[in-house]
Amino acid sequence: MSYLEYNTKFVPTGPRKLLYLNWPVILLICAVATFGFLMLYSVAGGNPGTWMLPQLKRFGIGLALMLVVAMVPIWFWRNMSVLAYLTALALLIAVDFFGEVGMGAQRWIDLGFIQLQPSELMKIGLVMMLAAYYDWLPAKRVSNPIFVALPLILIAMPVMLTLVQPDLGTALLLLLGGGAVIFAAGVHWAYFVTVIAAGAGAVFAVFKSRGTPWQLLEDYQYRRIDTFLDPANDPLGAGYHITQAKIALGSGGWTGRGFMQGTQSRLNFLPEKHTDFIFTTLAEEFGFAGAFGLLLLYALIIIFCVSSALTNKDRFAALLTIGIATTFFLFFAVNMSMVMGLAPVVGVPLPLVSWGGSAMLILLVGFGLMQSAHVHKPR
Amino acid sequence: MKRPTRSDALIQRRFSRRALVLGGLQAGVVGVLGWRMHSMQVDHADEFRMLAEENRINIRLLPPARGLIFDRNGVLLAGNEQNYRIVITREDAGDIEEAFARLTKLVDIDPELVERAKEEMARRSPFVPVTIADRVAWEDVAKITANAPALPGITADVGLSRVYPLGSDTAHVVGYVGPVSDYDLTEGYLAEDDDPLLQIPKFQVGKTGAESRMEDQLRGSAGTRRIEVNALGRVMRELDREDGDAGADVQLTIDAHLQRYVQARLEGESAAAVVIDTETGDIRAMASSPSFDPNLFVRGISVADYNGLLNDNHVPLSGKAVSGGYPPGSTFKLVTSLAALEAGEVEPEETIWCGGYTNISGIRFHCWRPGGHGNVSFHESIKQSCDCYYYEASQRVGIDKMAEMARKLGLGVRHDLPLSAITPGIAPDKAWKRERYGEEWRIGDTVNASIGQGYVLASPLQLAVMTARVATGRSVTPRLVHTIDGVEQPSGRGESLGLNENNLRRLRAAMYDVVNHQRGTGYGTRTVLDEAKIAGKSGTSQVRRITPEERARGVTSNDDLPWNRRDHALWVDFAPFDNPRYAVCVVVEHGGGGSSVAGPIGRDITLQALYDGDPPLEAYPSNMRGRMAEQQEHIRGLAAQGATATIRA
């Protein structure tokens, strides 16, 4: 069922919309971002100008953008879904040809005023596209193989494009984020069971084939896997980062070593300490209390999003909210797993905390969409 | 408005279910993350905290100051001096070329050193200081300090380096230090040493002499500095510092003044001399000539200098006083005679005929005096050094008893002093020859040994010990270390040898006449003051066999032979005769006659020791006094230019 078929007179208009915003989520977002500002201040050695102030400015812009997006009715965004997806896809293709090379991968496109990462745009674009697709698709066709294949292609295209960059982290987020929307849309269990079984089989085959003539990966790729499984094997090479990150994290203890007192971070043992590994500094300086506190803030954001989705009778809005919440969840879950040695290092920032504009803006736009869904939910 | 259909309600329920499953999955992941955090940050916090500390804290060793070496009177023999270095730190220097250009304009530095420093800087991290020049003059340091603002990154640094104020005078006794080498650590004397200090690049350890043999005492123990470093190894700050213990100071028994005199008196010869205090066994002087300047080795000796030292046929690098093994010649008659008297094989008054030679199993053994000595008693045999007497006496005693006596008197025994390459010498007996050559001992071997030729070998140190033991009847043991860290080392006075005092007295009386009787071989070395009466024995040992043809032509004068085939000249003595205080041995390699070459040196050294300085000219016979005055003047000159002024600590 869709909005046009609803009576929209109960939908708030004008400034009254502000009262209908999901304020707990906004407050939680601000709290999480505050953690980020503190950590950026700390890793810069107490110099706010290095990272904290620019980040604060960007957060301000992002927050404003979020409110603007939230004020626009959700049906407008639904109508924009296909356009958003296609734009992101076109930019992704463009970046493979004209992109700037940064951090060993082609990810950026320089628009003059901002360096745009189309893969970030795609994280929202894909979720919007899939939500719109299932909003359009009649319920009884959801598990029809033909209508299952189409969203799979919609997911596969951006995943392939980010894989060749190569940006394993984004590819993973797109895959799982898209999968979550399809799952929530009600596609039959059997499809997921098949895919998971196939994935497990593939992993098994990869490991089993090692050293045999039909080995599936190159030797260096196996070595990377080894390093992930046991970083101590290569403490000064590829395993160095993860080993140092674990040391920083572990040495935090219950209450941490104190703000700006983390030796691992202050003495530069930590890699990328203002971007992907910022959580390790946080955990070192604020300890288990701080790290677990941040995790709880994240979990609360997810809970509020899911409950908003559950109470929203509009299919597009509900699926979009679930998709955005899952994408956000994947950001912090993958990042934390990575720095705690539970997952390989795949370059995913800690959402709203790590230094970097693209991810923060796109996440805040995503929360803007979620707020729009919340404000304009059928009542 | 359209009513919700049944299928809409169905899909809504399904969405709720799926959303809750997704939420549940996510909650599960959050749970795992939280559990992992707890496990790492709470359960294993201590391990990780320790790893973080290990990361952060480096321990640097602080090399201790090496112990000083003094003579018995507190004159510094080995010290530590401040050594100024010019050091550059790349990250502070900015433009390297510019920095070096300014530096070389200010201070004269070898361009090669500059190139080497640049290479090293390229290899190292920018914050590591690299030494440009070592041992820089104080004036240059002052210039650099004064111009510090114009020389960013360039500083003058100070460290300690070893210095030997007496230079060549104590080279063989004190030895020298040098940077620890791979050989030292793997096969050398430091192979068992696990002191972390040895891992410091270019750490200075003793290489020869007391410096190496007393390394353990002199080195001291490392201090530590705990510093905080960052991931690149840059030092952020010092956390704490624990100073090590400086090495123990060592006082030798050497008398620096006497040592200088002896060294100067041996000038020009390939020779060695030892002065032993008969009361304590203290080695008052131990010289080997020619010598070398040990400071050259500490500073890094040039290839040319080193080859010069290596190729010199007078072997300046060898400490001949302990490492040289010489046939002792007639000085060995002290052993043979005492062995014969003690065994009762000759009576003191009994005479033995010397006709100039003795035939033994078909071989003719000659006396040094072609016409022979006629009837010779024990006393005369020593005084005139008759060889035939000992050919006979030795056959009666047998080599084993002679060897036993030799060992009793300190020959063929290694005297363990803290010095390099100490030879045990050889006091041969039948078992020794069987062991060494697999041959039976022959009577001719005994006869050769009786006059200190053949297999017998002894070092100047051993001969001095022998003389001291004859002079005292005690088992005087040489001692080189007086105190370590202020603790007196055991005296070498020794217990009685258990020899018949009458026999010893007869031998000493004969030695007295060697020097003081007109017909004694050493009459030319006599002294005239009662307080300085000397008793001695000369020795002239062949280093080649004299063929019958040569003998038929008449004895070839030593002067006509090439240097390295001439006889060794030896001399041993003790003084004063009636109350011995010093025993002296002098060996002049290929010097010629013992009494004519080594004897006068021995006498001068003995008098110098007795008077603790230049003796009064009245000690010498009146006809020698003029020459002696000149000689004293000459040697004072030599000693003065030998090294820089002695430093009293």
JSON list of N, CA, C and O in Angstrom, two decimals, chain B residues 323-356:
[
{"chain": "B", "resi": 323, "resn": "SER", "atom": "N", "xyz": [106.78, -13.41, 27.67]},
{"chain": "B", "resi": 323, "resn": "SER", "atom": "CA", "xyz": [106.44, -14.29, 26.56]},
{"chain": "B", "resi": 323, "resn": "SER", "atom": "C", "xyz": [107.67, -14.83, 25.84]},
{"chain": "B", "resi": 323, "resn": "SER", "atom": "O", "xyz": [107.55, -15.74, 25.04]},
{"chain": "B", "resi": 324, "resn": "GLY", "atom": "N", "xyz": [108.83, -14.23, 26.10]},
{"chain": "B", "resi": 324, "resn": "GLY", "atom": "CA", "xyz": [110.04, -14.70, 25.42]},
{"chain": "B", "resi": 324, "resn": "GLY", "atom": "C", "xyz": [110.63, -15.90, 26.14]},
{"chain": "B", "resi": 324, "resn": "GLY", "atom": "O", "xyz": [110.88, -15.85, 27.34]},
{"chain": "B", "resi": 325, "resn": "GLY", "atom": "N", "xyz": [110.87, -16.99, 25.40]},
{"chain": "B", "resi": 325, "resn": "GLY", "atom": "CA", "xyz": [111.55, -18.15, 26.00]},
{"chain": "B", "resi": 325, "resn": "GLY", "atom": "C", "xyz": [112.97, -18.21, 25.44]},
{"chain": "B", "resi": 325, "resn": "GLY", "atom": "O", "xyz": [113.15, -18.32, 24.23]},
{"chain": "B", "resi": 326, "resn": "TYR", "atom": "N", "xyz": [113.94, -18.09, 26.31]},
{"chain": "B", "resi": 326, "resn": "TYR", "atom": "CA", "xyz": [115.34, -18.07, 25.85]},
{"chain": "B", "resi": 326, "resn": "TYR", "atom": "C", "xyz": [116.10, -19.22, 26.50]},
{"chain": "B", "resi": 326, "resn": "TYR", "atom": "O", "xyz": [115.83, -19.58, 27.65]},
{"chain": "B", "resi": 327, "resn": "PRO", "atom": "N", "xyz": [117.12, -19.76, 25.78]},
{"chain": "B", "resi": 327, "resn": "PRO", "atom": "CA", "xyz": [118.01, -20.68, 26.47]},
{"chain": "B", "resi": 327, "resn": "PRO", "atom": "C", "xyz": [118.75, -19.88, 27.54]},
{"chain": "B", "resi": 327, "resn": "PRO", "atom": "O", "xyz": [119.37, -18.85, 27.21]},
{"chain": "B", "resi": 328, "resn": "PRO", "atom": "N", "xyz": [118.65, -20.27, 28.81]},
{"chain": "B", "resi": 328, "resn": "PRO", "atom": "CA", "xyz": [119.19, -19.40, 29.86]},
{"chain": "B", "resi": 328, "resn": "PRO", "atom": "C", "xyz": [120.71, -19.40, 29.95]},
{"chain": "B", "resi": 328, "resn": "PRO", "atom": "O", "xyz": [121.29, -18.59, 30.67]},
{"chain": "B", "resi": 329, "resn": "GLY", "atom": "N", "xyz": [121.38, -20.30, 29.21]},
{"chain": "B", "resi": 329, "resn": "GLY", "atom": "CA", "xyz": [122.84, -20.32, 29.24]},
{"chain": "B", "resi": 329, "resn": "GLY", "atom": "C", "xyz": [123.36, -20.55, 30.65]},
{"chain": "B", "resi": 329, "resn": "GLY", "atom": "O", "xyz": [122.73, -21.27, 31.45]},
{"chain": "B", "resi": 330, "resn": "SER", "atom": "N", "xyz": [124.45, -19.87, 30.97]},
{"chain": "B", "resi": 330, "resn": "SER", "atom": "CA", "xyz": [125.11, -20.15, 32.24]},
{"chain": "B", "resi": 330, "resn": "SER", "atom": "C", "xyz": [124.31, -19.74, 33.46]},
{"chain": "B", "resi": 330, "resn": "SER", "atom": "O", "xyz": [124.63, -20.16, 34.57]},
{"chain": "B", "resi": 331, "resn": "THR", "atom": "N", "xyz": [123.26, -18.90, 33.27]},
{"chain": "B", "resi": 331, "resn": "THR", "atom": "CA", "xyz": [122.46, -18.56, 34.45]},
{"chain": "B", "resi": 331, "resn": "THR", "atom": "C", "xyz": [121.78, -19.81, 34.98]},
{"chain": "B", "resi": 331, "resn": "THR", "atom": "O", "xyz": [121.42, -19.88, 36.15]},
{"chain": "B", "resi": 332, "resn": "PHE", "atom": "N", "xyz": [121.65, -20.83, 34.14]},
{"chain": "B", "resi": 332, "resn": "PHE", "atom": "CA", "xyz": [121.02, -22.09, 34.56]},
{"chain": "B", "resi": 332, "resn": "PHE", "atom": "C", "xyz": [121.93, -22.88, 35.49]},
{"chain": "B", "resi": 332, "resn": "PHE", "atom": "O", "xyz": [121.49, -23.82, 36.15]},
{"chain": "B", "resi": 333, "resn": "LYS", "atom": "N", "xyz": [123.22, -22.48, 35.54]},
{"chain": "B", "resi": 333, "resn": "LYS", "atom": "CA", "xyz": [124.14, -23.20, 36.43]},
{"chain": "B", "resi": 333, "resn": "LYS", "atom": "C", "xyz": [123.72, -23.07, 37.89]},
{"chain": "B", "resi": 333, "resn": "LYS", "atom": "O", "xyz": [124.09, -23.90, 38.72]},
{"chain": "B", "resi": 334, "resn": "LEU", "atom": "N", "xyz": [122.95, -22.04, 38.21]},
{"chain": "B", "resi": 334, "resn": "LEU", "atom": "CA", "xyz": [122.41, -21.94, 39.57]},
{"chain": "B", "resi": 334, "resn": "LEU", "atom": "C", "xyz": [121.57, -23.18, 39.87]},
{"chain": "B", "resi": 334, "resn": "LEU", "atom": "O", "xyz": [121.62, -23.73, 40.97]},
{"chain": "B", "resi": 335, "resn": "VAL", "atom": "N", "xyz": [120.80, -23.62, 38.88]},
{"chain": "B", "resi": 335, "resn": "VAL", "atom": "CA", "xyz": [119.95, -24.79, 39.05]},
{"chain": "B", "resi": 335, "resn": "VAL", "atom": "C", "xyz": [120.79, -26.05, 39.14]},
{"chain": "B", "resi": 335, "resn": "VAL", "atom": "O", "xyz": [120.67, -26.85, 40.09]},
{"chain": "B", "resi": 336, "resn": "THR", "atom": "N", "xyz": [121.70, -26.22, 38.17]},
{"chain": "B", "resi": 336, "resn": "THR", "atom": "CA", "xyz": [122.51, -27.44, 38.12]},
{"chain": "B", "resi": 336, "resn": "THR", "atom": "C", "xyz": [123.34, -27.59, 39.39]},
{"chain": "B", "resi": 336, "resn": "THR", "atom": "O", "xyz": [123.41, -28.67, 40.00]},
{"chain": "B", "resi": 337, "resn": "SER", "atom": "N", "xyz": [123.97, -26.48, 39.80]},
{"chain": "B", "resi": 337, "resn": "SER", "atom": "CA", "xyz": [124.85, -26.56, 40.97]},
{"chain": "B", "resi": 337, "resn": "SER", "atom": "C", "xyz": [124.07, -26.88, 42.23]},
{"chain": "B", "resi": 337, "resn": "SER", "atom": "O", "xyz": [124.47, -27.74, 43.02]},
{"chain": "B", "resi": 338, "resn": "LEU", "atom": "N", "xyz": [122.94, -26.24, 42.40]},
{"chain": "B", "resi": 338, "resn": "LEU", "atom": "CA", "xyz": [122.15, -26.47, 43.60]},
{"chain": "B", "resi": 338, "resn": "LEU", "atom": "C", "xyz": [121.61, -27.90, 43.62]},
{"chain": "B", "resi": 338, "resn": "LEU", "atom": "O", "xyz": [121.59, -28.55, 44.66]},
{"chain": "B", "resi": 339, "resn": "ALA", "atom": "N", "xyz": [121.22, -28.38, 42.43]},
{"chain": "B", "resi": 339, "resn": "ALA", "atom": "CA", "xyz": [120.73, -29.76, 42.34]},
{"chain": "B", "resi": 339, "resn": "ALA", "atom": "C", "xyz": [121.82, -30.73, 42.74]},
{"chain": "B", "resi": 339, "resn": "ALA", "atom": "O", "xyz": [121.58, -31.70, 43.48]},
{"chain": "B", "resi": 340, "resn": "ALA", "atom": "N", "xyz": [123.05, -30.47, 42.28]},
{"chain": "B", "resi": 340, "resn": "ALA", "atom": "CA", "xyz": [124.16, -31.37, 42.58]},
{"chain": "B", "resi": 340, "resn": "ALA", "atom": "C", "xyz": [124.49, -31.33, 44.06]},
{"chain": "B", "resi": 340, "resn": "ALA", "atom": "O", "xyz": [124.70, -32.38, 44.70]},
{"chain": "B", "resi": 341, "resn": "LEU", "atom": "N", "xyz": [124.52, -30.13, 44.65]},
{"chain": "B", "resi": 341, "resn": "LEU", "atom": "CA", "xyz": [124.83, -30.01, 46.08]},
{"chain": "B", "resi": 341, "resn": "LEU", "atom": "C", "xyz": [123.75, -30.67, 46.91]},
{"chain": "B", "resi": 341, "resn": "LEU", "atom": "O", "xyz": [124.02, -31.43, 47.84]},
{"chain": "B", "resi": 342, "resn": "GLU", "atom": "N", "xyz": [122.50, -30.40, 46.59]},
{"chain": "B", "resi": 342, "resn": "GLU", "atom": "CA", "xyz": [121.40, -30.95, 47.37]},
{"chain": "B", "resi": 342, "resn": "GLU", "atom": "C", "xyz": [121.37, -32.47, 47.31]},
{"chain": "B", "resi": 342, "resn": "GLU", "atom": "O", "xyz": [121.05, -33.14, 48.27]},
{"chain": "B", "resi": 343, "resn": "ALA", "atom": "N", "xyz": [121.70, -32.99, 46.11]},
{"chain": "B", "resi": 343, "resn": "ALA", "atom": "CA", "xyz": [121.70, -34.46, 45.95]},
{"chain": "B", "resi": 343, "resn": "ALA", "atom": "C", "xyz": [122.95, -35.09, 46.58]},
{"chain": "B", "resi": 343, "resn": "ALA", "atom": "O", "xyz": [123.04, -36.31, 46.66]},
{"chain": "B", "resi": 344, "resn": "GLY", "atom": "N", "xyz": [123.91, -34.26, 46.95]},
{"chain": "B", "resi": 344, "resn": "GLY", "atom": "CA", "xyz": [125.14, -34.78, 47.52]},
{"chain": "B", "resi": 344, "resn": "GLY", "atom": "C", "xyz": [126.05, -35.44, 46.50]},
{"chain": "B", "resi": 344, "resn": "GLY", "atom": "O", "xyz": [126.95, -36.18, 46.84]},
{"chain": "B", "resi": 345, "resn": "GLU", "atom": "N", "xyz": [125.80, -35.15, 45.23]},
{"chain": "B", "resi": 345, "resn": "GLU", "atom": "CA", "xyz": [126.60, -35.79, 44.19]},
{"chain": "B", "resi": 345, "resn": "GLU", "atom": "C", "xyz": [127.96, -35.10, 44.02]},
{"chain": "B", "resi": 345, "resn": "GLU", "atom": "O", "xyz": [128.88, -35.68, 43.46]},
{"chain": "B", "resi": 346, "resn": "VAL", "atom": "N", "xyz": [128.04, -33.84, 44.42]},
{"chain": "B", "resi": 346, "resn": "VAL", "atom": "CA", "xyz": [129.37, -33.21, 44.47]},
{"chain": "B", "resi": 346, "resn": "VAL", "atom": "C", "xyz": [129.57, -32.64, 45.86]},
{"chain": "B", "resi": 346, "resn": "VAL", "atom": "O", "xyz": [128.63, -32.16, 46.49]},
{"chain": "B", "resi": 347, "resn": "GLU", "atom": "N", "xyz": [130.81, -32.73, 46.34]},
{"chain": "B", "resi": 347, "resn": "GLU", "atom": "CA", "xyz": [131.16, -32.11, 47.61]},
{"chain": "B", "resi": 347, "resn": "GLU", "atom": "C", "xyz": [131.60, -30.69, 47.32]},
{"chain": "B", "resi": 347, "resn": "GLU", "atom": "O", "xyz": [132.23, -30.44, 46.29]},
{"chain": "B", "resi": 348, "resn": "PRO", "atom": "N", "xyz": [131.29, -29.73, 48.20]},
{"chain": "B", "resi": 348, "resn": "PRO", "atom": "CA", "xyz": [131.64, -28.34, 47.92]},
{"chain": "B", "resi": 348, "resn": "PRO", "atom": "C", "xyz": [133.13, -28.14, 47.63]},
{"chain": "B", "resi": 348, "resn": "PRO", "atom": "O", "xyz": [133.50, -27.37, 46.75]},
{"chain": "B", "resi": 349, "resn": "GLU", "atom": "N", "xyz": [133.99, -28.89, 48.35]},
{"chain": "B", "resi": 349, "resn": "GLU", "atom": "CA", "xyz": [135.43, -28.64, 48.20]},
{"chain": "B", "resi": 349, "resn": "GLU", "atom": "C", "xyz": [136.03, -29.49, 47.09]},
{"chain": "B", "resi": 349, "resn": "GLU", "atom": "O", "xyz": [137.16, -29.26, 46.67]},
{"chain": "B", "resi": 350, "resn": "GLU", "atom": "N", "xyz": [135.30, -30.50, 46.64]},
{"chain": "B", "resi": 350, "resn": "GLU", "atom": "CA", "xyz": [135.80, -31.40, 45.62]},
{"chain": "B", "resi": 350, "resn": "GLU", "atom": "C", "xyz": [136.08, -30.63, 44.33]},
{"chain": "B", "resi": 350, "resn": "GLU", "atom": "O", "xyz": [135.34, -29.72, 43.97]},
{"chain": "B", "resi": 351, "resn": "THR", "atom": "N", "xyz": [137.21, -30.99, 43.65]},
{"chain": "B", "resi": 351, "resn": "THR", "atom": "CA", "xyz": [137.50, -30.30, 42.39]},
{"chain": "B", "resi": 351, "resn": "THR", "atom": "C", "xyz": [137.30, -31.25, 41.23]},
{"chain": "B", "resi": 351, "resn": "THR", "atom": "O", "xyz": [137.43, -32.46, 41.35]},
{"chain": "B", "resi": 352, "resn": "ILE", "atom": "N", "xyz": [136.95, -30.63, 40.12]},
{"chain": "B", "resi": 352, "resn": "ILE", "atom": "CA", "xyz": [136.76, -31.39, 38.89]},
{"chain": "B", "resi": 352, "resn": "ILE", "atom": "C", "xyz": [137.67, -30.77, 37.84]},
{"chain": "B", "resi": 352, "resn": "ILE", "atom": "O", "xyz": [137.82, -29.54, 37.78]},
{"chain": "B", "resi": 353, "resn": "TRP", "atom": "N", "xyz": [138.28, -31.61, 37.05]},
{"chain": "B", "resi": 353, "resn": "TRP", "atom": "CA", "xyz": [139.28, -31.14, 36.08]},
{"chain": "B", "resi": 353, "resn": "TRP", "atom": "C", "xyz": [138.62, -30.57, 34.84]},
{"chain": "B", "resi": 353, "resn": "TRP", "atom": "O", "xyz": [137.70, -31.15, 34.28]},
{"chain": "B", "resi": 354, "resn": "CYS", "atom": "N", "xyz": [139.07, -29.37, 34.42]},
{"chain": "B", "resi": 354, "resn": "CYS", "atom": "CA", "xyz": [138.59, -28.78, 33.16]},
{"chain": "B", "resi": 354, "resn": "CYS", "atom": "C", "xyz": [139.78, -28.59, 32.24]},
{"chain": "B", "resi": 354, "resn": "CYS", "atom": "O", "xyz": [140.67, -27.81, 32.54]},
{"chain": "B", "resi": 355, "resn": "GLY", "atom": "N", "xyz": [139.78, -29.35, 31.14]},
{"chain": "B", "resi": 355, "resn": "GLY", "atom": "CA", "xyz": [140.87, -29.22, 30.18]},
{"chain": "B", "resi": 355, "resn": "GLY", "atom": "C", "xyz": [140.42, -28.47, 28.93]},
{"chain": "B", "resi": 355, "resn": "GLY", "atom": "O", "xyz": [141.07, -28.56, 27.89]},
{"chain": "B", "resi": 356, "resn": "GLY", "atom": "N", "xyz": [139.31, -27.80, 29.04]},
{"chain": "B", "resi": 356, "resn": "GLY", "atom": "CA", "xyz": [138.83, -27.06, 27.87]},
{"chain": "B", "resi": 356, "resn": "GLY", "atom": "C", "xyz": [137.72, -27.80, 27.13]},
{"chain": "B", "resi": 356, "resn": "GLY", "atom": "O", "xyz": [136.99, -27.21, 26.36]}
]
